[in-house]
PDB file of C-alpha atoms in Angstrom:
ATOM      1  CA  MET A   1     -12.888  -0.925 -67.628  1.00  0.00           C
ATOM      2  CA  ALA A   2     -13.269   2.396 -65.765  1.00  0.00           C
ATOM      3  CA  LYS A   3     -16.479   1.098 -64.205  1.00  0.00           C
ATOM      4  CA  ARG A   4     -14.689  -2.018 -62.938  1.00  0.00           C
ATOM      5  CA  PHE A   5     -11.889   0.168 -61.513  1.00  0.00           C
ATOM      6  CA  LEU A   6     -14.427   2.346 -59.660  1.00  0.00           C
ATOM      7  CA  ILE A   7     -15.996  -0.757 -58.142  1.00  0.00           C
ATOM      8  CA  LEU A   8     -12.613  -2.143 -57.044  1.00  0.00           C
ATOM      9  CA  LEU A   9     -11.291   1.219 -55.747  1.00  0.00           C
ATOM     10  CA  PRO A  10     -13.037   0.949 -52.325  1.00  0.00           C
ATOM     11  CA  LEU A  11     -11.729  -2.603 -51.948  1.00  0.00           C
ATOM     12  CA  PHE A  12      -8.122  -1.542 -52.706  1.00  0.00           C
ATOM     13  CA  SER A  13      -8.469   1.435 -50.349  1.00  0.00           C
ATOM     14  CA  THR A  14      -9.672  -0.803 -47.522  1.00  0.00           C
ATOM     15  CA  ILE A  15      -6.823  -3.275 -48.060  1.00  0.00           C
ATOM     16  CA  LEU A  16      -4.260  -0.445 -48.104  1.00  0.00           C
ATOM     17  CA  LEU A  17      -5.733   1.088 -44.934  1.00  0.00           C
ATOM     18  CA  LEU A  18      -5.614  -2.268 -43.116  1.00  0.00           C
ATOM     19  CA  ALA A  19      -2.024  -2.856 -44.207  1.00  0.00           C
ATOM     20  CA  VAL A  20      -0.948   0.554 -42.900  1.00  0.00           C
ATOM     21  CA  THR A  21      -2.888   0.119 -39.639  1.00  0.00           C
ATOM     22  CA  VAL A  22      -1.469  -3.342 -38.951  1.00  0.00           C
ATOM     23  CA  THR A  23       2.111  -2.287 -39.591  1.00  0.00           C
ATOM     24  CA  GLU A  24       1.833   0.796 -37.358  1.00  0.00           C
ATOM     25  CA  SER A  25       0.081  -0.759 -34.335  1.00  0.00           C
ATOM     26  CA  GLU A  26       2.109  -1.627 -31.251  1.00  0.00           C
ATOM     27  CA  ALA A  27       2.224  -4.983 -29.542  1.00  0.00           C
ATOM     28  CA  TYR A  28       0.124  -5.542 -26.421  1.00  0.00           C
ATOM     29  CA  SER A  29       3.238  -6.183 -24.345  1.00  0.00           C
ATOM     30  CA  THR A  30       6.954  -6.244 -24.727  1.00  0.00           C
ATOM     31  CA  THR A  31       9.683  -7.491 -22.458  1.00  0.00           C
ATOM     32  CA  THR A  32      12.761  -5.327 -22.201  1.00  0.00           C
ATOM     33  CA  PRO A  33      15.389  -4.992 -19.498  1.00  0.00           C
ATOM     34  CA  PHE A  34      14.410  -2.389 -16.896  1.00  0.00           C
ATOM     35  CA  GLN A  35      16.797   0.509 -17.349  1.00  0.00           C
ATOM     36  CA  GLY A  36      17.085   1.400 -13.647  1.00  0.00           C
ATOM     37  CA  TYR A  37      17.246  -2.143 -12.321  1.00  0.00           C
ATOM     38  CA  LYS A  38      19.943  -3.032  -9.856  1.00  0.00           C
ATOM     39  CA  PRO A  39      20.531  -6.344  -8.095  1.00  0.00           C
ATOM     40  CA  GLU A  40      18.042  -7.106  -5.343  1.00  0.00           C
ATOM     41  CA  CYS A  41      18.852  -6.155  -1.795  1.00  0.00           C
ATOM     42  CA  PHE A  42      17.286  -6.890   1.568  1.00  0.00           C
ATOM     43  CA  THR A  43      16.375  -4.095   3.998  1.00  0.00           C
ATOM     44  CA  HIS A  44      15.200  -4.305   7.607  1.00  0.00           C
ATOM     45  CA  LEU A  45      13.415  -1.220   8.950  1.00  0.00           C
ATOM     46  CA  HIS A  46      12.569  -0.674  12.609  1.00  0.00           C
ATOM     47  CA  PHE A  47      10.294   2.139  13.797  1.00  0.00           C
ATOM     48  CA  TYR A  48       7.308   2.984  15.993  1.00  0.00           C
ATOM     49  CA  PHE A  49       3.837   3.810  14.684  1.00  0.00           C
ATOM     50  CA  HIS A  50       1.796   6.317  16.738  1.00  0.00           C
ATOM     51  CA  ASP A  51      -1.979   6.084  16.219  1.00  0.00           C
ATOM     52  CA  VAL A  52      -3.623   8.986  18.072  1.00  0.00           C
ATOM     53  CA  ILE A  53      -7.434   9.001  18.034  1.00  0.00           C
ATOM     54  CA  THR A  54      -8.117  11.222  21.052  1.00  0.00           C
ATOM     55  CA  GLY A  55      -7.142  14.741  22.074  1.00  0.00           C
ATOM     56  CA  ASP A  56      -6.813  18.014  20.190  1.00  0.00           C
ATOM     57  CA  LYS A  57      -4.520  16.705  17.434  1.00  0.00           C
ATOM     58  CA  PRO A  58      -5.631  13.227  16.368  1.00  0.00           C
ATOM     59  CA  THR A  59      -3.638  11.489  13.639  1.00  0.00           C
ATOM     60  CA  ALA A  60      -6.492   9.097  12.812  1.00  0.00           C
ATOM     61  CA  ILE A  61     -10.165   9.975  12.390  1.00  0.00           C
ATOM     62  CA  LYS A  62     -13.323   7.918  11.948  1.00  0.00           C
ATOM     63  CA  VAL A  63     -14.865   8.531   8.517  1.00  0.00           C
ATOM     64  CA  ALA A  64     -17.556   5.816   8.459  1.00  0.00           C
ATOM     65  CA  GLU A  65     -19.430   3.621  10.882  1.00  0.00           C
ATOM     66  CA  ALA A  66     -22.049   0.939  10.262  1.00  0.00           C
ATOM     67  CA  ARG A  67     -25.108   0.355  12.375  1.00  0.00           C
ATOM     68  CA  LYS A  68     -24.654  -2.353  15.008  1.00  0.00           C
ATOM     69  CA  THR A  69     -24.605  -5.711  13.262  1.00  0.00           C
ATOM     70  CA  ASN A  70     -24.103  -7.988  16.255  1.00  0.00           C
ATOM     71  CA  SER A  71     -24.374  -8.018  20.027  1.00  0.00           C
ATOM     72  CA  LEU A  72     -20.642  -7.605  20.639  1.00  0.00           C
ATOM     73  CA  ASN A  73     -19.230  -4.120  20.927  1.00  0.00           C
ATOM     74  CA  VAL A  74     -16.329  -4.484  18.477  1.00  0.00           C
ATOM     75  CA  ASN A  75     -17.233  -1.585  16.158  1.00  0.00           C
ATOM     76  CA  PHE A  76     -17.550  -3.800  13.087  1.00  0.00           C
ATOM     77  CA  GLY A  77     -17.663  -1.594   9.998  1.00  0.00           C
ATOM     78  CA  VAL A  78     -15.742   1.386  11.366  1.00  0.00           C
ATOM     79  CA  ILE A  79     -13.357   2.962   8.852  1.00  0.00           C
ATOM     80  CA  MET A  80     -10.487   5.173   9.999  1.00  0.00           C
ATOM     81  CA  ILE A  81      -8.258   7.416   7.868  1.00  0.00           C
ATOM     82  CA  ALA A  82      -4.782   8.011   9.289  1.00  0.00           C
ATOM     83  CA  ASP A  83      -1.652  10.078   8.836  1.00  0.00           C
ATOM     84  CA  ASP A  84       0.308   8.590  11.733  1.00  0.00           C
ATOM     85  CA  PRO A  85       3.899   9.513  12.572  1.00  0.00           C
ATOM     86  CA  LEU A  86       6.626   6.872  12.373  1.00  0.00           C
ATOM     87  CA  THR A  87       9.446   7.506  14.833  1.00  0.00           C
ATOM     88  CA  GLU A  88      12.809   5.980  15.758  1.00  0.00           C
ATOM     89  CA  GLY A  89      11.712   5.293  19.323  1.00  0.00           C
ATOM     90  CA  PRO A  90       8.488   4.653  21.240  1.00  0.00           C
ATOM     91  CA  ASP A  91       8.385   8.226  22.589  1.00  0.00           C
ATOM     92  CA  PRO A  92       6.285  10.392  20.237  1.00  0.00           C
ATOM     93  CA  ARG A  93       8.940  13.123  20.601  1.00  0.00           C
ATOM     94  CA  SER A  94      11.669  10.868  19.182  1.00  0.00           C
ATOM     95  CA  LYS A  95      12.941  11.580  15.675  1.00  0.00           C
ATOM     96  CA  GLU A  96      10.260  11.217  12.999  1.00  0.00           C
ATOM     97  CA  VAL A  97      11.369   9.024  10.090  1.00  0.00           C
ATOM     98  CA  GLY A  98       8.119   8.962   8.140  1.00  0.00           C
ATOM     99  CA  ARG A  99       4.344   8.836   8.074  1.00  0.00           C
ATOM    100  CA  ALA A 100       1.878   5.951   7.819  1.00  0.00           C
ATOM    101  CA  GLN A 101      -0.768   7.323   5.472  1.00  0.00           C
ATOM    102  CA  GLY A 102      -3.826   5.278   4.648  1.00  0.00           C
ATOM    103  CA  MET A 103      -6.791   3.642   6.272  1.00  0.00           C
ATOM    104  CA  TYR A 104      -7.878   0.771   8.417  1.00  0.00           C
ATOM    105  CA  ALA A 105     -11.284  -0.806   8.819  1.00  0.00           C
ATOM    106  CA  SER A 106     -12.787  -3.078  11.452  1.00  0.00           C
ATOM    107  CA  THR A 107     -13.555  -6.165   9.363  1.00  0.00           C
ATOM    108  CA  ALA A 108     -14.338  -8.920  11.884  1.00  0.00           C
ATOM    109  CA  MET A 109     -17.746  -9.287  13.502  1.00  0.00           C
ATOM    110  CA  LYS A 110     -16.622 -11.039  16.690  1.00  0.00           C
ATOM    111  CA  ASP A 111     -13.089  -9.751  17.299  1.00  0.00           C
ATOM    112  CA  ILE A 112     -11.151  -6.537  16.915  1.00  0.00           C
ATOM    113  CA  VAL A 113      -9.402  -7.141  13.616  1.00  0.00           C
ATOM    114  CA  PHE A 114      -8.475  -4.451  11.136  1.00  0.00           C
ATOM    115  CA  THR A 115      -7.751  -4.584   7.444  1.00  0.00           C
ATOM    116  CA  MET A 116      -4.806  -2.210   7.010  1.00  0.00           C
ATOM    117  CA  VAL A 117      -4.119  -0.292   3.785  1.00  0.00           C
ATOM    118  CA  PHE A 118      -1.104   1.979   4.281  1.00  0.00           C
ATOM    119  CA  ASN A 119       1.677   3.722   2.450  1.00  0.00           C
ATOM    120  CA  LEU A 120       4.684   4.035   4.730  1.00  0.00           C
ATOM    121  CA  ALA A 121       6.153   7.299   3.430  1.00  0.00           C
ATOM    122  CA  PHE A 122       9.713   7.894   4.630  1.00  0.00           C
ATOM    123  CA  THR A 123      10.767  11.485   5.277  1.00  0.00           C
ATOM    124  CA  ALA A 124      14.247  11.125   6.751  1.00  0.00           C
ATOM    125  CA  GLY A 125      17.454   9.191   6.304  1.00  0.00           C
ATOM    126  CA  GLU A 126      18.610   7.114   3.384  1.00  0.00           C
ATOM    127  CA  PHE A 127      15.021   6.285   2.301  1.00  0.00           C
ATOM    128  CA  ASN A 128      13.711   9.873   2.365  1.00  0.00           C
ATOM    129  CA  GLY A 129      11.134  10.205  -0.435  1.00  0.00           C
ATOM    130  CA  SER A 130      10.562   6.456  -0.822  1.00  0.00           C
ATOM    131  CA  THR A 131       7.398   4.589   0.132  1.00  0.00           C
ATOM    132  CA  VAL A 132       6.384   1.043   1.001  1.00  0.00           C
ATOM    133  CA  ALA A 133       2.835  -0.242   0.411  1.00  0.00           C
ATOM    134  CA  MET A 134       1.425  -2.436   3.177  1.00  0.00           C
ATOM    135  CA  TYR A 135      -1.914  -4.245   2.990  1.00  0.00           C
ATOM    136  CA  GLY A 136      -3.171  -6.938   5.302  1.00  0.00           C
ATOM    137  CA  ARG A 137      -5.001  -8.291   8.326  1.00  0.00           C
ATOM    138  CA  ASN A 138      -4.149  -6.924  11.769  1.00  0.00           C
ATOM    139  CA  ASP A 139      -5.564  -8.897  14.717  1.00  0.00           C
ATOM    140  CA  ILE A 140      -4.565  -6.274  17.269  1.00  0.00           C
ATOM    141  CA  PHE A 141      -4.765  -8.538  20.328  1.00  0.00           C
ATOM    142  CA  SER A 142      -2.300 -11.053  18.892  1.00  0.00           C
ATOM    143  CA  LYS A 143       1.173 -10.640  20.328  1.00  0.00           C
ATOM    144  CA  ALA A 144       2.766 -10.284  16.874  1.00  0.00           C
ATOM    145  CA  ARG A 145       1.001  -9.681  13.584  1.00  0.00           C
ATOM    146  CA  GLU A 146       2.327 -10.005  10.041  1.00  0.00           C
ATOM    147  CA  MET A 147       1.132  -7.954   7.087  1.00  0.00           C
ATOM    148  CA  PRO A 148       2.445  -8.225   3.541  1.00  0.00           C
ATOM    149  CA  ILE A 149       4.483  -5.572   1.781  1.00  0.00           C
ATOM    150  CA  ILE A 150       3.054  -5.447  -1.725  1.00  0.00           C
ATOM    151  CA  GLY A 151       5.107  -2.745  -3.445  1.00  0.00           C
ATOM    152  CA  GLY A 152       6.876   0.552  -3.117  1.00  0.00           C
ATOM    153  CA  THR A 153       8.393   3.572  -4.799  1.00  0.00           C
ATOM    154  CA  GLY A 154      11.825   5.182  -4.982  1.00  0.00           C
ATOM    155  CA  ALA A 155      14.412   2.944  -3.316  1.00  0.00           C
ATOM    156  CA  PHE A 156      11.643   0.362  -2.745  1.00  0.00           C
ATOM    157  CA  ARG A 157      10.510  -0.176  -6.355  1.00  0.00           C
ATOM    158  CA  PHE A 158       9.460  -3.800  -6.849  1.00  0.00           C
ATOM    159  CA  ALA A 159       9.311  -4.240  -3.041  1.00  0.00           C
ATOM    160  CA  ARG A 160       7.964  -7.393  -1.471  1.00  0.00           C
ATOM    161  CA  GLY A 161       8.208  -8.672   2.056  1.00  0.00           C
ATOM    162  CA  TYR A 162       6.341  -8.378   5.315  1.00  0.00           C
ATOM    163  CA  ALA A 163       5.803  -6.083   8.273  1.00  0.00           C
ATOM    164  CA  GLN A 164       5.680  -7.456  11.788  1.00  0.00           C
ATOM    165  CA  ALA A 165       3.699  -5.353  14.278  1.00  0.00           C
ATOM    166  CA  LYS A 166       3.790  -5.640  18.077  1.00  0.00           C
ATOM    167  CA  THR A 167       1.748  -3.395  20.337  1.00  0.00           C
ATOM    168  CA  TYR A 168       4.133  -1.445  22.529  1.00  0.00           C
ATOM    169  CA  LYS A 169       1.584   0.564  24.514  1.00  0.00           C
ATOM    170  CA  ILE A 170      -2.143   1.398  24.511  1.00  0.00           C
ATOM    171  CA  VAL A 171      -3.502   4.386  26.432  1.00  0.00           C
ATOM    172  CA  GLY A 172      -7.270   4.624  26.073  1.00  0.00           C
ATOM    173  CA  LEU A 173      -7.824   4.461  22.285  1.00  0.00           C
ATOM    174  CA  ASP A 174      -4.324   5.667  21.375  1.00  0.00           C
ATOM    175  CA  ALA A 175      -1.645   3.128  20.493  1.00  0.00           C
ATOM    176  CA  VAL A 176       2.093   2.901  19.974  1.00  0.00           C
ATOM    177  CA  VAL A 177       3.028  -0.057  17.793  1.00  0.00           C
ATOM    178  CA  GLU A 178       6.549  -1.350  17.158  1.00  0.00           C
ATOM    179  CA  TYR A 179       7.185  -2.320  13.541  1.00  0.00           C
ATOM    180  CA  ASN A 180       9.928  -4.488  12.053  1.00  0.00           C
ATOM    181  CA  VAL A 181       9.656  -4.434   8.269  1.00  0.00           C
ATOM    182  CA  PHE A 182      11.599  -6.865   6.072  1.00  0.00           C
ATOM    183  CA  ILE A 183      11.794  -5.916   2.401  1.00  0.00           C
ATOM    184  CA  TRP A 184      13.304  -7.400  -0.760  1.00  0.00           C
ATOM    185  CA  HIS A 185      13.703  -4.673  -3.392  1.00  0.00           C
TER     186      HIS A 185
END
């Protein structure tokens, strides 16, 4: 009898261990109401983006460049990192409302088209401390370009929408771009 018990002891131990493990594990996912959720609202933001590549204090710098891949001089493969000011008006001395922090890369072989990956970090006003994530295609010679808003933080949690960019002014390689951003959050 004792011999039989010793043989069955590992089996009972394994069954007990599995029972405890199964009852203490958590589900893969659960759906619960979000504690901080408020009804959705719609926000329109208007500001100017200042991309400065030249001079003593550039706000965007080249961090990578591919060898020439075609006969056109469109800088295919160039990657820029930016911390560009966002201002209320087109003048760079107008009130700063945030920063566009991220990168853009030249991703078309025959045109000047950038893939934009930016966090629009707001530093003033009612959205101070909040961010909006923007990711998309920017064909800079089109009159108006649309890029999706794919998320955000702070006041813009669960953000979705789009940003519309229009070139306001280009001087050499530096650009001022007017942005209208439409966000559901």
